[in-house]
Structure formats: C-alpha cells, structure tokens
Coordinates of C-alpha atoms in Angstrom, one line a residue:
M1 CA 0.4 0.1 0.6
A2 CA 2.3 2.2 0.7
G3 CA 4.3 2.1 -2.4
T4 CA 1.2 3.6 -3.5
Y5 CA 1.2 6.7 -2.5
E6 CA 4.1 9.5 -3.6
N7 CA 4.8 13.0 -3.0
F8 CA 2.8 14.7 -4.7
M9 CA -1.2 13.3 -5.4
I10 CA -4.3 14.8 -6.9
F11 CA -7.5 12.8 -6.3
G12 CA -11.0 12.8 -7.4
L13 CA -14.1 12.1 -5.7
E14 CA -17.5 10.1 -7.6
S15 CA -20.9 10.7 -6.9
T16 CA -19.9 7.4 -4.5
G17 CA -18.1 8.9 -2.6
E18 CA -14.7 7.0 -3.7
K19 CA -12.1 8.6 -4.6
V20 CA -10.2 7.8 -7.9
K21 CA -6.5 8.5 -7.8
L22 CA -5.4 11.1 -11.9
D23 CA -2.5 9.7 -13.3
V24 CA -1.1 13.8 -13.7
S25 CA 1.9 14.3 -12.5
E26 CA 2.9 17.7 -11.1
D27 CA 4.4 19.1 -14.1
E28 CA 1.3 18.5 -15.8
F29 CA -0.9 19.8 -13.3
C30 CA 1.3 23.5 -13.4
A31 CA 0.9 23.5 -17.2
N32 CA -1.2 26.6 -18.7
N33 CA -2.3 27.5 -14.7
G34 CA -3.7 24.8 -14.3
Q35 CA -6.3 25.1 -16.6
N36 CA -6.0 21.7 -18.2
V37 CA -7.5 20.1 -15.1
L38 CA -8.8 22.6 -12.7
D39 CA -12.4 22.2 -13.7
P40 CA -14.7 24.4 -11.9
H41 CA -17.3 21.9 -11.1
Q42 CA -14.8 19.6 -9.9
V43 CA -13.8 19.0 -5.8
L44 CA -11.0 18.2 -6.4
V45 CA -7.7 16.9 -2.9
I46 CA -4.5 17.0 -3.9
V47 CA -1.7 16.1 -1.9
K48 CA 1.6 18.8 -1.7
E49 CA 3.7 16.5 0.8
D50 CA 6.9 18.3 0.0
L51 CA 4.8 21.0 1.6
R52 CA 3.0 18.8 3.8
R53 CA -0.4 19.9 2.8
I54 CA -3.1 18.3 1.8
Y55 CA -5.6 20.7 -0.5
I56 CA -9.5 20.6 -1.4
W57 CA -9.6 22.4 -4.4
K58 CA -13.3 22.9 -4.7
G59 CA -14.9 24.5 -7.9
V60 CA -17.0 27.5 -8.1
N61 CA -20.0 25.2 -9.5
S62 CA -19.9 21.9 -7.8
H63 CA -21.8 20.8 -5.8
V64 CA -21.6 20.6 -2.0
R65 CA -22.5 16.8 -1.8
K66 CA -18.6 16.0 -2.8
K67 CA -17.7 19.3 -0.9
F68 CA -19.1 17.2 2.3
I69 CA -17.3 14.2 0.9
A70 CA -14.2 15.5 0.2
S71 CA -13.6 16.4 3.7
H72 CA -14.0 13.0 4.6
I73 CA -11.8 11.5 2.0
A74 CA -9.2 14.5 2.8
A75 CA -9.2 13.1 6.6
E76 CA -8.7 9.5 5.7
L77 CA -6.1 10.0 3.8
Q78 CA -4.3 12.1 6.1
S79 CA -4.1 9.2 8.2
D80 CA -3.3 6.6 5.6
L81 CA 0.2 8.8 5.1
V82 CA 1.4 8.3 8.2
V83 CA 0.1 4.7 9.5
N84 CA 0.6 3.4 5.4
G85 CA 2.8 5.6 3.8
H86 CA 5.1 6.9 6.9
F87 CA 5.3 10.4 6.0
H88 CA 4.6 13.7 7.6
R89 CA 1.0 14.7 8.5
C90 CA -0.1 17.1 6.2
K91 CA -2.3 20.1 7.7
I92 CA -5.6 20.4 5.4
I93 CA -6.2 23.7 3.7
S94 CA -9.8 24.5 1.9
V95 CA -9.6 27.1 -1.8
D96 CA -12.5 27.8 -3.4
Q97 CA -12.2 28.9 -6.8
G98 CA -11.8 32.5 -7.1
D99 CA -10.9 33.0 -3.6
E100 CA -7.5 31.4 -3.6
P101 CA -5.0 31.0 -0.9
L102 CA -2.0 33.3 -1.4
E103 CA 0.6 29.5 0.2
F104 CA -1.5 27.8 -3.0
M105 CA -1.0 29.8 -6.1
R106 CA 2.9 30.2 -5.0
A107 CA 3.4 26.4 -4.0
F108 CA 2.6 25.9 -7.7
S109 CA 3.3 28.7 -9.8
L110 CA 0.1 29.9 -10.4
K111 CA -1.9 33.0 -11.3
A112 CA -5.0 34.9 -10.7
T113 CA -7.8 33.9 -13.1
I114 CA -11.7 34.3 -14.0
V115 CA -13.5 32.6 -12.4
P116 CA -17.4 31.2 -14.6
E117 CA -20.0 32.3 -13.7
V118 CA -22.1 30.0 -11.3
L119 CA -24.4 28.8 -12.2
E120 CA -28.2 29.3 -10.7
R121 CA -30.2 26.9 -8.7
D122 CA -33.1 27.4 -11.6
S123 CA -31.1 26.9 -14.5
V124 CA -30.8 24.1 -17.3
E125 CA -27.4 23.6 -17.3
F126 CA -27.4 23.2 -13.6
K127 CA -30.3 21.7 -13.8
Q128 CA -28.7 18.9 -16.0
L129 CA -25.4 19.4 -14.0
H130 CA -27.0 17.6 -10.1
A131 CA -30.2 16.1 -12.1
S132 CA -30.0 12.8 -9.7
S133 CA -28.8 15.0 -6.5
L134 CA -31.8 17.5 -7.7
K135 CA -34.7 14.6 -8.0
G136 CA -33.4 13.0 -4.5
S137 CA -34.2 16.1 -3.5
A138 CA -37.6 16.5 -5.6
E139 CA -38.6 13.2 -3.6
T140 CA -38.2 13.8 -0.2
N141 CA -39.7 17.6 -0.3
D142 CA -42.6 16.3 -1.7
K143 CA -43.1 13.4 0.1
K144 CA -46.1 13.3 2.6
V145 CA -45.7 11.6 6.2
Y146 CA -48.5 8.4 6.7
G147 CA -49.1 7.6 10.5
W148 CA -50.2 4.4 11.3
K149 CA -53.0 4.4 11.0
G150 CA -53.1 2.4 7.8
P151 CA -51.8 1.9 5.1
P152 CA -50.2 4.2 2.6
P153 CA -51.8 4.8 -0.6
K154 CA -50.8 2.4 -3.3
R155 CA -48.7 4.3 -6.1
T156 CA -50.2 4.1 -9.4
G157 CA -48.7 3.3 -13.7
K158 CA -44.9 2.4 -13.4
G159 CA -41.7 4.3 -12.6
K160 CA -39.7 5.6 -14.8
S161 CA -35.8 5.6 -14.0
H162 CA -34.0 7.7 -14.9
V163 CA -30.0 7.3 -17.1
I164 CA -27.3 9.4 -15.3
A165 CA -25.7 10.9 -17.9
R166 CA -21.5 10.7 -16.8
K167 CA -19.6 12.6 -17.9
V168 CA -17.0 11.3 -20.1
D169 CA -13.4 12.9 -20.7
R170 CA -11.8 14.0 -23.0
D171 CA -8.6 15.1 -23.6
I172 CA -8.0 18.8 -24.2
E173 CA -5.7 20.1 -27.4
L174 CA -3.5 22.2 -26.1
K175 CA -3.3 26.1 -27.7
P176 CA -0.3 27.7 -27.7
K177 CA -0.2 30.9 -26.2
Q178 CA 1.6 33.9 -27.5
S179 CA 3.5 36.2 -25.2
T180 CA 2.5 39.5 -25.3
K181 CA 4.8 40.7 -22.8
P182 CA 8.7 41.6 -24.2
P183 CA 11.3 39.1 -24.1
K184 CA 13.5 38.8 -21.0
L185 CA 16.6 41.1 -21.4
D186 CA 20.3 40.4 -21.0
N187 CA 21.5 43.5 -19.8
K188 CA 25.2 42.7 -20.0
N189 CA 25.1 41.8 -23.9
V190 CA 22.6 44.0 -24.5
I191 CA 25.6 46.9 -23.0
K192 CA 28.4 45.2 -24.9
K193 CA 26.4 45.5 -28.3
I194 CA 25.6 49.2 -27.6
V195 CA 29.5 50.5 -25.8
T196 CA 31.8 48.4 -29.0
N197 CA 30.0 51.4 -31.2
K198 CA 31.6 53.8 -31.9
V199 CA 30.5 57.7 -30.3
P200 CA 30.0 60.3 -32.5
A201 CA 33.1 63.5 -33.0
N202 CA 32.0 65.8 -29.9
F203 CA 30.3 63.4 -28.3
K204 CA 30.5 60.6 -25.4
R205 CA 29.2 58.4 -23.3
Q206 CA 27.1 59.3 -20.7
N207 CA 24.3 56.6 -20.1
L208 CA 22.2 54.2 -21.2
I209 CA 18.2 53.1 -21.0
L210 CA 18.1 49.1 -21.5
G211 CA 15.0 47.5 -22.4
N212 CA 13.3 47.2 -19.3
F213 CA 13.2 51.3 -18.6
Q214 CA 16.5 50.7 -16.0
I215 CA 18.8 53.5 -16.3
F216 CA 22.6 52.9 -16.1
G217 CA 25.7 55.2 -15.6
N218 CA 29.6 54.9 -16.1
A219 CA 32.5 53.6 -13.0
I220 CA 35.6 54.3 -13.5
K221 CA 36.8 52.0 -11.5
K222 CA 41.5 51.8 -10.6
A223 CA 43.1 49.1 -9.7
K224 CA 46.6 48.6 -9.8
I225 CA 48.3 45.5 -11.3
F226 CA 52.0 45.3 -10.9
G227 CA 53.2 49.4 -10.1
E228 CA 50.7 50.0 -13.0
E229 CA 47.4 51.6 -12.6
V230 CA 44.3 50.1 -14.9
E231 CA 41.5 52.1 -14.9
E232 CA 38.3 50.2 -16.1
V233 CA 34.8 51.2 -17.3
E234 CA 31.6 49.0 -15.7
W235 CA 28.1 49.4 -16.4
E236 CA 26.5 50.0 -13.3
P237 CA 22.9 50.7 -12.5
V238 CA 22.2 54.0 -11.3
N239 CA 20.1 53.8 -7.5
S240 CA 19.5 58.1 -7.0
L241 CA 16.9 59.6 -9.5
P242 CA 16.1 62.6 -9.3
V243 CA 11.8 62.9 -8.9
G244 CA 9.7 64.8 -12.0
I245 CA 10.4 64.6 -15.5
I246 CA 14.1 64.7 -16.6
E247 CA 14.3 66.9 -19.7
L248 CA 17.0 66.6 -21.9
T249 CA 19.4 69.6 -22.8
D250 CA 22.1 68.8 -25.6
R251 CA 21.6 65.4 -25.4
T252 CA 21.3 62.8 -28.6
L253 CA 20.3 59.4 -28.2
R254 CA 20.4 56.6 -30.5
I255 CA 18.1 53.5 -30.3
Y256 CA 18.5 49.9 -30.7
V257 CA 16.0 47.7 -31.5
D258 CA 16.0 44.1 -31.8
E259 CA 14.8 42.9 -35.2
T260 CA 13.4 39.6 -33.6
S261 CA 10.8 40.8 -31.4
K262 CA 10.7 44.2 -33.1
T263 CA 11.2 46.0 -29.4
I264 CA 13.6 48.7 -27.5
E265 CA 17.0 47.3 -27.1
G266 CA 18.1 50.1 -25.1
I267 CA 18.5 53.9 -25.6
E268 CA 21.8 55.6 -25.3
I269 CA 22.2 59.0 -24.4
L270 CA 25.2 60.8 -25.9
Q271 CA 26.4 64.8 -24.5
K272 CA 28.2 66.8 -26.5
L273 CA 31.6 68.1 -25.1
E274 CA 32.1 71.7 -25.6
A275 CA 35.3 72.7 -25.8
P276 CA 36.5 75.0 -23.5
K277 CA 38.1 78.7 -25.0
V278 CA 41.2 79.6 -26.1
V279 CA 42.6 82.3 -25.9
E280 CA 43.6 83.1 -29.4
Q281 CA 47.5 84.4 -30.0
M282 CA 47.2 88.6 -31.1
V283 CA 49.8 89.5 -33.8
E284 CA 48.0 92.5 -34.2
K285 CA 48.5 94.1 -30.9
G286 CA 51.6 91.9 -30.6
E287 CA 51.0 90.4 -27.2
E288 CA 52.4 87.5 -26.2
V289 CA 50.3 84.6 -24.7
D290 CA 51.3 82.4 -22.1
Y291 CA 50.8 78.4 -23.2
K292 CA 52.8 77.9 -19.6
T293 CA 49.5 78.6 -18.5
W294 CA 47.2 76.6 -20.3
T295 CA 45.6 73.1 -19.9
V296 CA 47.5 69.6 -22.2
K297 CA 43.7 69.3 -23.5
Q298 CA 43.8 73.6 -24.6
L299 CA 47.3 73.5 -26.0
R300 CA 45.9 70.5 -27.9
I301 CA 42.3 72.4 -29.1
Y302 CA 44.1 74.6 -30.0
C303 CA 46.9 73.5 -32.6
Q304 CA 43.7 70.9 -33.9
E305 CA 42.3 74.5 -34.8
N306 CA 45.3 75.7 -36.6
N307 CA 46.3 71.9 -38.8
I308 CA 49.0 71.6 -36.4
K309 CA 50.0 67.7 -35.8
V310 CA 50.6 67.0 -32.6
P311 CA 51.7 63.3 -32.3
V312 CA 50.1 60.7 -29.1
P313 CA 52.8 60.9 -26.6
Y314 CA 53.3 64.7 -27.6
R315 CA 53.9 66.2 -23.6
K316 CA 53.5 69.6 -22.7
A317 CA 56.3 71.1 -23.3
Q318 CA 56.8 69.8 -26.5
I319 CA 53.3 70.6 -27.2
I320 CA 54.3 74.3 -26.7
S321 CA 57.6 74.1 -28.8
L322 CA 55.5 72.4 -31.6
I323 CA 53.3 75.5 -31.0
K324 CA 55.7 78.2 -31.3
K325 CA 57.3 77.2 -33.2
G326 CA 55.5 76.3 -35.5
P327 CA 57.0 73.2 -37.9
S328 CA 55.2 72.0 -41.3
Q329 CA 53.6 68.8 -41.2
E330 CA 55.7 66.6 -42.4
S331 CA 58.8 67.2 -39.9
I332 CA 56.0 65.9 -37.7
K333 CA 57.8 62.8 -36.0
P334 CA 56.3 60.3 -33.3
D335 CA 60.0 59.7 -31.2
S336 CA 60.5 56.1 -31.7
N337 CA 61.8 55.6 -28.8
Y338 CA 59.0 53.6 -27.7
K339 CA 59.8 52.4 -24.3
T340 CA 60.5 55.2 -23.1
W341 CA 56.3 56.3 -23.6
T342 CA 54.1 55.8 -19.9
V343 CA 51.2 52.9 -20.5
K344 CA 48.5 55.8 -21.1
Q345 CA 50.7 56.9 -23.8
L346 CA 50.5 53.8 -26.3
K347 CA 47.5 53.1 -25.0
E348 CA 46.3 56.0 -27.2
Y349 CA 48.1 56.1 -29.4
C350 CA 46.5 51.8 -30.0
K351 CA 43.2 53.6 -29.8
K352 CA 44.3 56.5 -32.2
N353 CA 45.9 54.0 -35.1
D354 CA 43.6 51.4 -34.7
I355 CA 45.3 48.6 -32.7
K356 CA 43.1 46.7 -29.7
V357 CA 44.4 46.4 -27.0
L358 CA 43.0 44.8 -23.8
S359 CA 42.9 46.7 -20.8
T360 CA 44.0 43.3 -19.0
Y361 CA 48.2 44.0 -21.4
R362 CA 50.8 45.1 -19.0
K363 CA 53.3 47.4 -21.8
A364 CA 55.2 44.7 -22.7
D365 CA 52.0 43.3 -24.6
I366 CA 51.3 46.8 -25.8
L367 CA 55.0 47.7 -27.2
K368 CA 55.1 44.0 -29.0
F369 CA 51.3 45.6 -31.1
V370 CA 52.4 49.2 -31.4
E371 CA 56.7 48.0 -33.1
E372 CA 54.2 45.6 -35.3
H373 CA 52.1 48.8 -36.5
Q374 CA 55.5 50.7 -37.4
K375 CA 56.7 47.7 -39.5

C-alpha cells in the first residue's frame, strides 16, 4: 500500500463518495496555469507532501455533496499517509476557486484567472449537471408522512428510471498562447552591443537606458597591477534618480531595436562635449600668449583648430614648443623609442591607430603591438 503513495498526488471524487487517483504529474498540473486539470464543476484533493499540505480544491460550480465528501476523504488520506505511507502529517487546507490563498498559488506557480459565473439553481445547465441530486431532494421534499392508522396509498403507474449521464473524460488540446510580454533582456549583452559602437565626434557616452527602463551610468574603477595603474569602465544601475520629469538638453539619443521581436533593446544618451575657450594669439596687438598657463587639453584643441598635428606621446613642453615653432605637418615624427612612453601614451597611440589592446595587457605586450604596427 505504501508503494502507491507519491509526494504529489491528485484525487478526483465520484458521486458514490469514492476517490479516484488521477494519472497527472505535478508538471502537467502546473501547465497552462492549471486549467487542464482544474474544472469549475469538480472537487479535487491535492497532496503535496514536500510542503506537508493536503489541498481541497473546490470548483465554483461544484456540488455541495462533493465538497462534504472531500473533507472526509482528505481526513482519511491524512491518516493513511502517516500510518501506511510513513509520510509527514499533512495539514488540510480548503481552497475555493476565485478565492485561492496565496500559499496555494505560490506552491504551484499559478496566477489568478477569471472565475466562471456561478450557475443559478434554476438554470438549465445546473439541472443537467446535478440531475440526480435535484431529483432526490425534490422527492424528499414532496413526500408525505403517513401515520400508522392505515396503509399508505398505493402508487399508480409505473415509475420511470432516470438515466444518470456521466461526464466523459476528454483530452483538452493545448493551444500555444502567444505572449504579449516583451522577452527578458540580457543586460550584459545589450551593454556590450551598445558600447562597441563608436561615439560621434564631440560627443561622449553618458548614460544607457535598457529595455527594462533601468538607467545605467558608467563607473570608472582604478586598480594597480604590478605597479601600473589600470582604469576600467563598468556600467552599473543608477539607483538615485531625480523626482519628476527629466528634460534632456544638448543630448543625442541612439535607439537599439531587436530585429526579431521588434522591441527596443536599449537607448543610448550621448552628451556633446563643449570645447574650452582657447585664448587666441593676438598678433596684431603684439601681445605674447603664455602657453604654460594652458592645460594639455587646451593646447591640443588649439593645435587641432590651427591644423597643427601633434603626436600622441607628446607632452606639454613638446606641444608648446611645437606651437611656437610652427613646423610643417610632414616634419612631425613621433619618437621611435616607444620604451620611454608611459602605458597611457601607448594606449592612446593604439586607440588612434585602431590597434586593439585589452585593458589587462602590460607595457611589454603593448610595445609588441606598436612595433608590429610600425613595421
């Protein structure tokens, strides 16, 4: 007897009061939100031993007789599981369709559904479903009680036997339900897809808005590896956002669309870089500009505006000398001794010449790529 019990079982109820074990697994029960098994006209006894629960599921249009029988069967089953099945003692919980407790919904990952209308007692469908019960109750109500003074009157005519129609089990064909929800996005893959695109000139990448409407910001993390400082940019969710409407000024948006689902994968927000105001040389007034007070960024912008080509590894003093001398573009040649360059200068050179270098590369590794590029 103990071998017939399982951790998950479903029992249906016959009108005679007997329970019938249904050949339904837990996965089959949970499929299609339970609609393949849960019938509004039936009462089911569901055993879930791992949660130590026996659920009495009552359909909204099930008969009162079956609900009453289910309570007795659940109590017998509770005792049987302990004595013969050596199971834990399970708690019996009543579950009414349309008013299911949250515990029951979570146990089988079910979602709330639209409850069918309750059949009125006088409706034709109700009488067809509960023909035998209604007949019995009608005969009981109309039956007269006679005393012992005389014999009861004899019934005239032959009584007609009523045929009880039994519901035939039928297979329910599952129709594939088209999901209206957008597919879940892999944030890491979407971010990788976005950051691989080059940012237009005079812009920098400021924020990313992914398909789940979560805004990401770049976080620069610094680390020292064998004495060399390495910077890595990681995109992390922004938790603190301003309250109300956010207005974007001087921003450019780039929208990324998934070709398969035709949904938005991400939105990239680009911020335009403002060029710092550079003090131009006043030749006509005879004033001399002190370039030493300028930053390296200002010096490079000045050279860019005046068509002065500056090699990547040039430092501030070299750029100032270049501006004052004003050599021709052809005479500018970078220092071929790359070993004297810093790691940052080497990476800038590789970036300008489209040389792919990983952030984990050491100076010696980067030098090999630069020397191969020069060959």
